[in-house]
């Protein structure tokens, strides 16, 4: 690189500004050299030194007592005991006692050691030489020569076919490791496209089960301005795959006076103003839980995406990219709210293969 | 014994000049040296010199908290069950009785309530992790602002950077293990983020989770990553980091007797050993006390994870807060094309996050390229003497804080009674404006400090003594600085910016510098040009003022 900083631009012989020869020229900024050592109190006063010694030992002794206290607390204090400690409030007595004794035991070893070093060990500062990290030219040339000899003897540069096939095989062999990861999980297929509501058909609809009461609901159960959470019938909290299913099936039901519903399609999918939206936020999938009655806005607590439930759950604020999917609901002959099919688009966060 | 052996092995064996061991310890050391060669190793290191400055302790805190995390982590693995198998809780914590939950969550509750001291160790582990990441950040700031990353230490800067990133991610994985409502929300976030990756997102998600979210495999897999994979890599990096610190020897501040060719301080044995060793216990002790009195991550209060529920304060640990902030302020952009969806609202923040980090990693190389400085540096820069670097660092910190604020926009809104939307709008703009402002202010401030230093060197220090001159004027007496301060304040070097070579060469042939060279010249002017450093006092100036008509 010819464009490197030219030597004369750099302050000459850097580091030498602090050398004593320069001082001889009467430079007021020259390095005056290491200052003389100033003795501490404990260096000259034997009584002060003795006192420091006692202080250090005292800390070590208290540390020993604290460790004994730790063991005693472990044995003696009931693990369920709660105590009131001002200003912390009600806390576990065992946790408090163990932590305090352990803390004191450790802290005092440290404090003792530091105090010892500061008061009684020598505090004379000493200089040590640095050596340049770079090797000198002789070593460098020697190593390069040796390497060249070795490389020439291997014939690595000469036998191009061996070299190239070696590089090729080395490049491919890690692929085996990647392939081995395949069985970590199943292929995506269309798993993300459907939810548990897929089982519902017009002939065999699925009832909406209230998450709190575990009972099916009629339209009258849902009052205007309320938010109710529901799951499909046949799903139970003790099911093996409950977590996986509720992560997609969860519904929130909102009832809005029909004249206030701005989106026609949304009104059609609902039943008498009861709209069933996916509870899973379309941003990254948190369950939406905060609802404002007057504005019909639902807010996701994770990153505050806000959906207007009166307007097809359109995103009105925040990072979510598309509205919440809506589930078509009707009532069956007994008057229970049911779904007759799946959402018409995937629920939850979007992904590459997601159409629409 | 020695005489017996010498007779049997014959007269050819030369007599050893080695001194007889004075006691049992020396004897043991001799024995070990014969096998491991410890003497040659110790010769260079026993009295190795370490300079002293409070900020050099920051790195030590990182090391010690890392050790504490490993110690407590091993203890926790003895009790934790990394399994998603479902159990019904029957332990002693009444509010959770009879509730179905994963074994991971149940065993974490057990560690907290059933295992004596388990709660304490859990809290020490978590607190130490927070202190660890915080200390790494502050340690890096120290290294950055003092220019300690310059040659020969660039590689160690990268090692340190990797440790920070790995530490943050390991913290995130650890935080996810108890499978409580809060950590489950974090994993859900991660799933959404993975799905936003174009082309392969769904595949990665299925493979990582072993199926659809949340799946059964995620906790055992995270467990292996958290306790084995990442800590293993970190341990290797840490050892390399420390070896390099030893090899390079520590940097030091300019001062009397301190040059680029020496290191001034106290020897490893005994002073540094006692101080550093003692400091480990101080850190450990303090964290134990904090864990005794301050509850952290009370997972029993959140409850087990359910994908259709969320706890109110859905917040990651603070060190992930700035990525959370990025996600929160991003507008919800989504592109649908040809049956495919590109989720920009998640993808863009996810791409910026590593870029903000990577900017730190490559900084030493960029600065080295701009300055073209190929020399070794062991004397630290005072931050004020490198205004552009200091300004960049401060701007970066302000960006971090702004994003952290965005990550807690809900807290800001509720605690300060603001609208969450306005907090978000403010941050959206602030993220671009604030760092620029901070850069400008910091740079000016540094220049002001440089000016003050110059003033002090030339005119001395204000003594607070007011003197009345014969003709009635009042002046404050300025005292000449002692030689050691004069030296310290003028020890820094000032480099002239790199200039483009003349437009024509010596033969008059036009020569065009390429874009890269021109950029470099521009940047170099930014770094060292007129607006970026106050010329330091020269000895002539000093002579003139001090030898003139009395100092005032
Ligand atoms: S998950 Fe709902 S806003 Fe991010």
Coordinates of N, CA and C in Angstrom, one line a residue, chain A residues 1 3-5 9-11 14-15 18-19 26-35 70 74-75 79-80 88 91-92 94-96 98-100 102-104 106-107 109-111 113-114 117-118 121-134 182 184-188 191-192 211 237-240 242-244 246-248 250 279-280 283-287 289 301-304 317-322 349-356, chain B residues 49 88 92 113-114 116-117 119-120 123 151-153 185 188-189 192 195 198-199 202-203 206-207 210-216 221 247-250 256-258 260-266 270-271 274-275 278 281-282 284-286 288-289 291-293 305-310 324 327-328 330 332 334 336 339-343 346 371 374-376 378 409-410 420-421 424-425 457 484 486-487 490 493 495-496 498 517 520 537-539 542-543:
Chain A
X1 N 0.8 -1.2 0.0 CA 0.0 0.0 0.0 C 0.9 1.3 0.0
X3 N -0.4 4.1 -0.1 CA -1.1 5.2 0.5 C -1.0 5.2 2.0
X4 N -0.2 4.4 2.6 CA -0.2 4.3 4.0 C 0.4 5.7 4.5
X5 N 0.0 5.9 5.8 CA 0.4 7.2 6.3 C 1.9 7.3 6.2
X9 N 4.5 12.0 8.9 CA 3.3 12.6 9.5 C 3.0 12.1 10.9
X10 N 3.7 11.0 11.2 CA 3.5 10.5 12.6 C 4.5 11.2 13.5
X11 N 4.1 11.5 14.7 CA 5.1 12.1 15.6 C 6.3 11.2 15.7
X14 N 7.6 7.3 18.2 CA 6.6 7.5 19.2 C 6.9 6.7 20.4
X15 N 6.5 7.3 21.5 CA 6.8 6.6 22.8 C 8.1 7.2 23.4
X18 N 8.7 10.4 26.2 CA 8.9 10.4 27.6 C 10.3 9.9 28.0
X19 N 11.2 10.1 27.2 CA 12.5 9.6 27.6 C 13.4 10.6 28.2
X26 N 15.8 20.4 27.9 CA 15.0 21.4 28.5 C 13.6 21.4 28.1
X27 N 13.1 20.3 27.6 CA 11.7 20.2 27.2 C 10.8 20.2 28.4
X28 N 9.9 21.1 28.6 CA 9.1 21.2 29.8 C 8.2 20.0 29.9
X29 N 7.8 19.4 28.8 CA 6.8 18.3 28.8 C 7.5 16.9 28.9
X30 N 8.8 16.9 29.0 CA 9.5 15.6 29.0 C 9.1 14.7 30.2
X31 N 9.2 13.4 30.0 CA 8.9 12.5 31.1 C 9.8 12.6 32.3
X32 N 9.3 13.0 33.4 CA 10.2 13.1 34.6 C 10.7 11.8 35.2
X33 N 10.2 10.7 34.6 CA 10.5 9.4 35.1 C 9.6 9.0 36.3
X34 N 9.8 7.7 36.7 CA 8.9 7.2 37.7 C 9.1 8.0 39.0
X35 N 8.0 8.4 39.6 CA 8.0 9.1 40.9 C 8.6 8.2 42.0
X70 N -24.1 -20.4 57.9 CA -24.8 -20.9 56.7 C -25.2 -22.3 56.9
X74 N -29.0 -23.8 57.2 CA -29.5 -24.9 56.3 C -30.2 -26.0 57.1
X75 N -29.6 -26.3 58.2 CA -30.2 -27.4 59.0 C -31.4 -26.9 59.8
X79 N -37.9 -24.8 55.3 CA -37.8 -24.2 54.0 C -39.1 -23.4 53.6
X80 N -40.2 -23.7 54.4 CA -41.4 -23.0 54.1 C -41.7 -21.7 54.9
X88 N -37.9 -5.1 52.6 CA -38.1 -6.1 51.5 C -39.4 -6.7 51.4
X91 N -40.4 -12.5 52.7 CA -39.5 -13.3 51.9 C -39.2 -14.6 52.6
X92 N -38.6 -15.5 51.9 CA -38.3 -16.8 52.4 C -37.1 -16.7 53.4
X94 N -35.3 -19.0 54.7 CA -34.2 -19.8 54.4 C -33.3 -19.1 53.3
X95 N -34.0 -18.6 52.3 CA -33.2 -17.9 51.2 C -32.4 -16.8 51.8
X96 N -33.1 -16.0 52.7 CA -32.5 -14.8 53.2 C -31.3 -15.2 54.1
X98 N -29.5 -18.0 54.2 CA -28.4 -18.7 53.4 C -27.6 -17.7 52.6
X99 N -28.4 -16.8 51.9 CA -27.8 -15.8 51.1 C -26.9 -14.8 51.8
X100 N -27.4 -14.4 53.0 CA -26.7 -13.4 53.8 C -25.4 -14.0 54.3
X102 N -23.8 -16.7 53.3 CA -22.9 -17.0 52.2 C -22.2 -15.7 51.7
X103 N -23.0 -14.7 51.5 CA -22.5 -13.5 51.0 C -21.5 -12.9 52.0
X104 N -21.8 -12.9 53.2 CA -20.8 -12.3 54.2 C -19.5 -13.1 54.2
X106 N -18.2 -15.0 51.9 CA -17.4 -14.8 50.7 C -16.8 -13.3 50.7
X107 N -17.7 -12.4 51.0 CA -17.3 -11.0 50.8 C -16.1 -10.7 51.8
X109 N -13.8 -12.7 52.9 CA -12.5 -13.3 52.4 C -11.9 -12.3 51.4
X110 N -12.8 -11.8 50.5 CA -12.3 -10.8 49.5 C -11.8 -9.5 50.2
X111 N -12.6 -9.0 51.1 CA -12.3 -7.7 51.7 C -11.0 -7.9 52.5
X113 N -8.5 -10.0 51.9 CA -7.4 -10.1 51.0 C -7.0 -8.8 50.4
X114 N -8.0 -8.0 50.0 CA -7.7 -6.7 49.4 C -7.1 -5.8 50.4
X117 N -3.5 -6.7 50.9 CA -2.7 -6.3 49.8 C -2.5 -4.8 49.8
X118 N -3.5 -4.0 50.2 CA -3.4 -2.6 50.2 C -2.5 -2.0 51.3
X121 N 1.2 -5.5 52.0 CA 2.1 -5.9 50.9 C 2.8 -4.7 50.3
X122 N 3.9 -4.9 49.7 CA 4.7 -3.8 49.1 C 3.9 -3.1 48.0
X123 N 3.8 -1.8 48.0 CA 3.1 -1.1 47.0 C 4.1 -0.3 46.1
X124 N 5.3 -0.8 46.0 CA 6.3 -0.2 45.1 C 6.0 -0.6 43.6
X125 N 5.8 0.4 42.8 CA 5.5 0.1 41.4 C 6.8 -0.2 40.7
X126 N 6.8 -1.2 39.9 CA 8.0 -1.6 39.1 C 7.7 -1.6 37.6
X127 N 8.7 -1.2 36.9 CA 8.5 -1.2 35.4 C 9.0 -2.6 34.9
X128 N 8.3 -3.0 33.8 CA 8.8 -4.2 33.1 C 8.8 -3.9 31.7
X129 N 9.8 -4.5 31.0 CA 10.0 -4.2 29.6 C 8.9 -4.9 28.7
X130 N 8.5 -4.2 27.7 CA 7.7 -4.9 26.7 C 8.5 -5.3 25.5
X131 N 8.1 -6.3 24.9 CA 8.9 -6.7 23.7 C 7.9 -6.7 22.5
X132 N 8.4 -6.3 21.3 CA 7.5 -6.2 20.2 C 6.9 -7.6 19.9
X133 N 5.6 -7.6 19.5 CA 5.0 -8.9 19.2 C 5.5 -9.5 18.0
X134 N 5.8 -8.6 17.0 CA 6.3 -9.1 15.7 C 7.7 -9.7 15.9
X182 N -31.5 -33.5 9.5 CA -32.8 -33.6 8.8 C -33.9 -34.2 9.8
X184 N -34.4 -33.9 12.8 CA -34.7 -33.1 14.0 C -36.2 -32.9 14.0
X185 N -36.8 -32.7 12.8 CA -38.3 -32.5 12.8 C -38.9 -32.8 11.5
X186 N -40.2 -32.8 11.5 CA -41.0 -33.1 10.3 C -40.9 -32.0 9.2
X187 N -41.3 -32.3 8.0 CA -41.3 -31.2 7.0 C -42.6 -30.3 7.3
X188 N -42.5 -29.1 6.9 CA -43.6 -28.2 7.2 C -44.9 -28.6 6.5
X191 N -48.8 -27.8 7.4 CA -49.2 -27.8 8.8 C -49.6 -26.4 9.3
X192 N -48.9 -25.4 8.8 CA -49.1 -24.1 9.3 C -50.4 -23.5 8.7
X211 N -63.5 -20.9 27.4 CA -62.3 -21.3 28.0 C -62.5 -21.3 29.6
X237 N -57.6 -29.7 28.3 CA -56.3 -29.2 28.8 C -55.3 -30.4 29.1
X238 N -55.8 -31.6 29.3 CA -54.9 -32.7 29.6 C -54.5 -33.5 28.4
X239 N -55.0 -33.0 27.3 CA -54.6 -33.8 26.0 C -53.1 -33.6 25.8
X240 N -52.5 -34.7 25.2 CA -51.1 -34.7 24.9 C -50.7 -33.5 24.0
X242 N -52.3 -30.7 23.6 CA -53.1 -29.5 23.9 C -52.4 -28.2 23.6
X243 N -51.1 -28.2 24.1 CA -50.3 -26.9 23.9 C -50.2 -26.6 22.4
X244 N -49.9 -27.6 21.6 CA -49.7 -27.4 20.2 C -51.0 -26.9 19.5
X246 N -53.8 -25.5 21.0 CA -54.3 -24.2 21.5 C -53.5 -23.1 21.0
X247 N -52.2 -23.4 20.6 CA -51.4 -22.3 20.0 C -51.9 -21.8 18.7
X248 N -52.8 -22.6 18.1 CA -53.4 -22.2 16.8 C -54.9 -22.0 16.9
X250 N -56.9 -21.1 19.4 CA -57.6 -20.2 20.4 C -58.3 -19.1 19.7
X279 N -57.1 -15.7 18.2 CA -56.5 -14.9 19.4 C -55.0 -14.7 19.2
X280 N -54.5 -15.4 18.2 CA -53.0 -15.4 18.0 C -52.6 -14.2 17.1
X283 N -48.4 -10.9 14.4 CA -47.0 -10.4 14.3 C -46.1 -11.5 14.6
X284 N -45.8 -11.9 15.8 CA -45.0 -13.1 16.0 C -45.8 -14.2 16.9
X285 N -47.1 -13.9 17.1 CA -47.8 -15.0 17.7 C -48.2 -15.0 19.2
X286 N -48.1 -13.8 19.8 CA -48.5 -13.7 21.2 C -50.0 -13.8 21.2
X287 N -50.6 -14.3 22.3 CA -52.0 -14.3 22.5 C -52.5 -12.8 22.8
X289 N -54.8 -10.0 24.3 CA -55.6 -10.1 25.6 C -56.2 -8.8 26.0
X301 N -50.2 -7.5 23.9 CA -49.3 -7.0 25.0 C -47.8 -7.1 24.6
X302 N -47.5 -7.9 23.6 CA -46.0 -8.2 23.4 C -45.4 -7.0 22.7
X303 N -46.0 -6.5 21.6 CA -45.3 -5.4 20.9 C -46.4 -4.3 20.5
X304 N -47.5 -4.4 21.2 CA -48.6 -3.4 21.0 C -49.2 -3.2 19.6
X317 N -52.2 0.0 14.5 CA -51.0 0.5 15.0 C -50.0 -0.7 15.3
X318 N -48.8 -0.5 15.3 CA -47.8 -1.5 15.7 C -47.3 -2.3 14.5
X319 N -46.4 -3.3 14.9 CA -45.6 -4.0 13.9 C -46.3 -5.1 13.2
X320 N -47.6 -5.5 13.5 CA -48.2 -6.6 12.8 C -48.5 -6.3 11.4
X321 N -48.4 -7.3 10.5 CA -48.4 -7.0 9.1 C -49.8 -7.2 8.4
X322 N -50.7 -8.0 9.1 CA -52.0 -8.2 8.4 C -53.0 -8.5 9.5
X349 N -48.2 -15.8 12.9 CA -47.2 -15.0 12.2 C -47.1 -15.4 10.7
X350 N -46.7 -14.5 9.9 CA -46.7 -14.9 8.5 C -45.3 -15.6 8.2
X351 N -45.3 -16.2 7.0 CA -44.1 -17.0 6.6 C -44.0 -17.0 5.1
X352 N -42.9 -17.4 4.6 CA -42.7 -17.4 3.2 C -43.7 -18.0 2.3
X353 N -44.1 -19.2 2.7 CA -45.1 -20.0 1.8 C -46.5 -19.5 2.0
X354 N -46.7 -18.6 2.9 CA -48.1 -18.2 3.2 C -48.7 -17.4 1.9
X355 N -49.7 -18.0 1.3 CA -50.3 -17.3 0.2 C -51.3 -16.2 0.7
X356 N -51.5 -15.2 -0.1 CA -52.3 -14.0 0.3 C -51.6 -13.1 1.2
Chain B
X49 N 4.1 -8.0 35.8 CA 3.7 -6.7 36.3 C 2.2 -6.3 35.7
X88 N -48.8 -33.2 36.9 CA -49.7 -32.4 37.7 C -48.9 -32.0 39.0
X92 N -45.3 -28.1 47.4 CA -45.8 -27.3 48.5 C -46.3 -25.9 48.2
X113 N -38.7 -24.1 45.9 CA -39.4 -24.3 47.2 C -39.0 -25.6 47.9
X114 N -38.6 -26.6 47.2 CA -38.4 -27.9 47.8 C -36.9 -28.1 48.2
X116 N -33.5 -27.1 49.6 CA -33.1 -26.1 50.5 C -31.9 -25.4 49.8
X117 N -31.9 -24.1 49.7 CA -30.9 -23.3 49.1 C -31.0 -23.2 47.6
X119 N -33.4 -22.0 45.8 CA -33.9 -20.7 45.4 C -32.7 -19.7 45.3
X120 N -31.9 -19.8 46.4 CA -30.7 -18.9 46.4 C -29.8 -19.2 45.2
X123 N -31.2 -17.8 42.1 CA -31.1 -16.4 42.0 C -29.7 -15.9 41.8
X151 N -3.8 -2.0 17.5 CA -2.7 -3.0 17.3 C -1.9 -3.1 18.6
X152 N -1.5 -4.2 19.1 CA -1.7 -5.6 18.6 C -3.0 -6.3 19.2
X153 N -4.0 -5.5 19.6 CA -5.1 -6.2 20.4 C -6.4 -6.4 19.6
X185 N -43.4 -17.1 26.2 CA -43.7 -16.0 25.3 C -42.4 -15.6 24.5
X188 N -42.1 -18.1 21.8 CA -43.1 -17.8 20.8 C -42.5 -16.7 19.8
X189 N -42.0 -15.7 20.4 CA -41.4 -14.6 19.7 C -40.3 -15.2 18.7
X192 N -41.9 -16.9 15.7 CA -42.3 -15.9 14.7 C -41.2 -15.3 14.0
X195 N -40.0 -17.9 11.5 CA -40.9 -18.0 10.3 C -40.8 -16.9 9.3
X198 N -37.2 -15.8 4.9 CA -37.7 -16.2 3.6 C -37.2 -17.6 3.2
X199 N -38.0 -18.3 2.4 CA -37.6 -19.5 1.8 C -37.5 -20.7 2.8
X202 N -39.9 -21.9 7.5 CA -40.8 -22.9 8.0 C -40.0 -24.2 8.3
X203 N -39.0 -24.5 7.4 CA -38.2 -25.7 7.6 C -37.4 -25.6 8.9
X206 N -39.7 -26.0 11.9 CA -40.1 -27.4 12.2 C -38.9 -28.2 12.7
X207 N -37.7 -28.0 12.2 CA -36.5 -28.8 12.6 C -36.1 -28.4 14.0
X210 N -38.9 -29.5 16.5 CA -39.3 -30.9 16.3 C -40.8 -31.0 16.0
X211 N -41.3 -30.0 15.2 CA -42.7 -30.1 14.8 C -43.3 -28.7 15.0
X212 N -44.6 -28.6 15.2 CA -45.2 -27.3 15.3 C -45.0 -26.7 16.7
X213 N -45.1 -25.4 16.8 CA -44.9 -24.8 18.1 C -46.0 -25.2 19.1
X214 N -45.8 -25.4 20.4 CA -44.5 -25.4 21.0 C -43.7 -26.7 20.9
X215 N -44.3 -27.8 20.5 CA -43.6 -29.1 20.4 C -43.1 -29.6 21.7
X216 N -42.5 -30.7 21.7 CA -42.0 -31.4 22.9 C -40.5 -31.3 23.1
X221 N -33.7 -29.5 23.9 CA -32.7 -29.0 23.0 C -32.1 -27.7 23.5
X247 N -0.2 -12.3 27.1 CA 0.9 -12.2 26.1 C 1.2 -10.8 25.7
X248 N 0.1 -10.0 25.5 CA 0.3 -8.6 25.1 C 0.7 -7.8 26.2
X249 N 0.5 -8.2 27.4 CA 0.7 -7.4 28.7 C -0.4 -6.3 28.6
X250 N -0.7 -5.8 29.8 CA -1.8 -4.9 30.0 C -1.4 -3.5 29.4
X256 N 4.2 9.8 34.3 CA 5.6 9.8 34.4 C 6.2 8.4 34.5
X257 N 7.2 8.1 33.7 CA 7.9 6.8 33.8 C 7.2 5.8 33.0
X258 N 6.1 6.1 32.3 CA 5.4 5.1 31.6 C 5.6 5.4 30.1
X260 N 5.7 3.5 25.9 CA 5.1 2.4 25.0 C 6.0 1.1 25.2
X261 N 7.2 1.3 25.7 CA 8.0 0.1 25.8 C 8.1 -0.6 27.1
X262 N 7.4 0.0 28.1 CA 7.4 -0.7 29.4 C 6.0 -0.8 29.9
X263 N 5.8 -1.5 31.0 CA 4.6 -1.6 31.7 C 4.9 -1.4 33.2
X264 N 4.2 -0.5 33.8 CA 4.5 -0.1 35.2 C 3.4 -0.5 36.1
X265 N 3.7 -1.2 37.2 CA 2.6 -1.6 38.1 C 3.1 -2.5 39.1
X266 N 2.3 -3.3 39.7 CA 2.7 -4.2 40.8 C 2.7 -5.6 40.3
X270 N 3.0 -10.8 45.2 CA 1.7 -11.1 45.9 C 0.6 -10.2 45.7
X271 N 0.9 -8.9 45.3 CA -0.2 -7.9 45.4 C -1.3 -8.2 44.5
X274 N -3.4 -11.2 45.5 CA -4.3 -11.0 46.6 C -5.5 -10.1 46.2
X275 N -5.2 -9.0 45.4 CA -6.3 -8.1 45.1 C -7.3 -8.8 44.2
X278 N -9.0 -11.7 45.9 CA -9.9 -11.1 46.9 C -11.1 -10.6 46.2
X281 N -13.9 -12.9 45.5 CA -14.8 -13.2 46.7 C -15.7 -12.0 47.0
X282 N -15.2 -10.8 46.7 CA -16.1 -9.6 46.9 C -17.3 -9.7 45.9
X284 N -18.5 -12.3 44.4 CA -19.4 -13.5 44.7 C -20.2 -13.1 45.9
X285 N -19.6 -12.6 46.9 CA -20.3 -12.2 48.2 C -21.4 -11.2 47.9
X286 N -21.1 -10.2 47.1 CA -22.1 -9.2 46.8 C -23.3 -9.8 46.1
X288 N -24.3 -12.9 46.2 CA -25.0 -13.7 47.1 C -25.9 -12.9 48.0
X289 N -25.5 -11.7 48.4 CA -26.3 -10.9 49.3 C -27.5 -10.3 48.5
X291 N -28.9 -11.7 46.0 CA -29.8 -12.9 45.8 C -30.6 -13.2 47.0
X292 N -30.0 -12.8 48.2 CA -30.7 -13.1 49.4 C -31.9 -12.1 49.6
X293 N -31.7 -10.9 49.1 CA -32.8 -9.9 49.3 C -33.6 -9.5 48.1
X305 N -46.4 -22.3 31.2 CA -46.6 -21.7 29.9 C -47.9 -22.3 29.2
X306 N -48.7 -21.4 28.6 CA -49.8 -21.8 27.8 C -49.8 -20.8 26.6
X307 N -49.9 -21.4 25.4 CA -49.8 -20.5 24.2 C -50.9 -19.5 24.1
X308 N -52.0 -19.7 24.8 CA -53.1 -18.8 24.7 C -53.2 -17.8 25.8
X309 N -52.2 -17.8 26.6 CA -52.1 -16.9 27.7 C -50.9 -16.1 27.7
X310 N -50.9 -14.9 28.4 CA -49.7 -14.1 28.4 C -49.6 -13.4 29.7
X324 N -35.7 -6.2 21.2 CA -37.2 -6.1 21.5 C -37.6 -4.7 21.0
X327 N -38.0 -4.5 17.3 CA -39.3 -5.2 16.8 C -40.5 -4.3 17.1
X328 N -40.5 -3.6 18.2 CA -41.7 -2.9 18.6 C -41.9 -1.6 17.8
X330 N -40.9 -1.1 14.6 CA -41.0 -1.3 13.2 C -42.5 -1.3 12.7
X332 N -45.6 -2.3 10.5 CA -46.0 -3.6 10.1 C -46.0 -3.8 8.6
X334 N -45.6 -5.8 5.2 CA -45.6 -7.2 4.7 C -45.8 -7.1 3.2
X336 N -46.8 -9.3 -0.2 CA -47.3 -10.5 -0.7 C -47.1 -10.5 -2.2
X339 N -48.0 -15.6 -4.4 CA -48.3 -16.6 -3.5 C -47.2 -16.8 -2.3
X340 N -46.4 -15.8 -2.2 CA -45.4 -15.8 -1.1 C -45.5 -14.5 -0.3
X341 N -45.1 -14.7 1.0 CA -45.2 -13.5 1.9 C -43.8 -13.2 2.4
X342 N -43.5 -11.9 2.4 CA -42.2 -11.5 3.0 C -42.6 -10.6 4.1
X343 N -42.2 -11.1 5.3 CA -42.6 -10.3 6.5 C -41.6 -9.3 7.0
X346 N -40.9 -8.1 10.7 CA -40.0 -8.8 11.6 C -38.6 -9.0 11.0
X371 N -6.7 5.4 9.7 CA -5.5 6.0 10.2 C -4.2 5.5 9.5
X374 N 0.4 1.5 11.6 CA 0.8 0.1 11.7 C 1.6 -0.1 13.0
X375 N 1.6 0.8 13.9 CA 2.5 0.6 15.1 C 1.7 0.0 16.2
X376 N 2.5 -0.6 17.2 CA 1.8 -1.1 18.3 C 1.5 0.0 19.3
X378 N 0.4 0.7 23.3 CA 0.2 0.2 24.7 C -0.3 1.3 25.6
X409 N -41.5 0.4 25.9 CA -42.4 1.5 25.7 C -43.7 1.4 26.5
X410 N -44.1 0.1 26.8 CA -45.3 0.0 27.6 C -45.1 0.5 29.0
X420 N -48.9 5.2 24.5 CA -47.9 4.2 24.0 C -47.5 4.6 22.6
X421 N -48.5 5.1 21.8 CA -48.3 5.4 20.4 C -47.3 6.5 20.3
X424 N -43.8 5.4 20.9 CA -43.3 4.6 19.8 C -42.9 5.6 18.6
X425 N -43.8 6.6 18.4 CA -43.5 7.6 17.3 C -42.2 8.3 17.7
X457 N -1.9 23.6 30.8 CA -0.5 23.4 30.6 C 0.2 24.7 30.4
X484 N 5.3 16.3 36.4 CA 4.6 15.0 36.0 C 3.2 15.3 35.3
X486 N 2.5 18.1 33.6 CA 2.9 18.7 32.3 C 3.1 17.5 31.3
X487 N 3.8 16.5 31.8 CA 4.1 15.4 30.9 C 2.8 14.7 30.5
X490 N 0.5 16.2 28.0 CA 1.0 16.4 26.7 C 1.5 15.2 26.1
X493 N -0.3 11.8 21.3 CA 0.2 12.2 20.0 C -0.9 12.8 19.2
X495 N -2.0 13.2 15.2 CA -1.6 12.7 13.9 C -2.3 13.7 12.9
X496 N -1.5 14.0 11.8 CA -2.1 14.8 10.8 C -2.9 13.9 9.9
X498 N -4.5 11.9 6.8 CA -3.9 11.4 5.6 C -4.4 12.2 4.4
X517 N -9.5 5.2 -1.9 CA -8.5 6.1 -1.3 C -9.1 7.4 -1.0
X520 N -11.0 7.2 2.1 CA -10.2 7.2 3.3 C -9.6 8.5 3.6
X537 N -0.2 22.1 23.1 CA 0.8 23.2 23.3 C 2.2 22.7 22.9
X538 N 3.0 23.6 22.4 CA 4.4 23.2 22.1 C 5.3 23.7 23.2
X539 N 6.5 23.2 23.3 CA 7.3 23.6 24.3 C 7.7 25.1 24.1
X542 N 5.1 27.2 25.6 CA 5.2 27.1 27.1 C 6.3 28.0 27.6
X543 N 7.5 28.0 26.9 CA 8.6 28.8 27.3 C 8.2 30.3 27.3

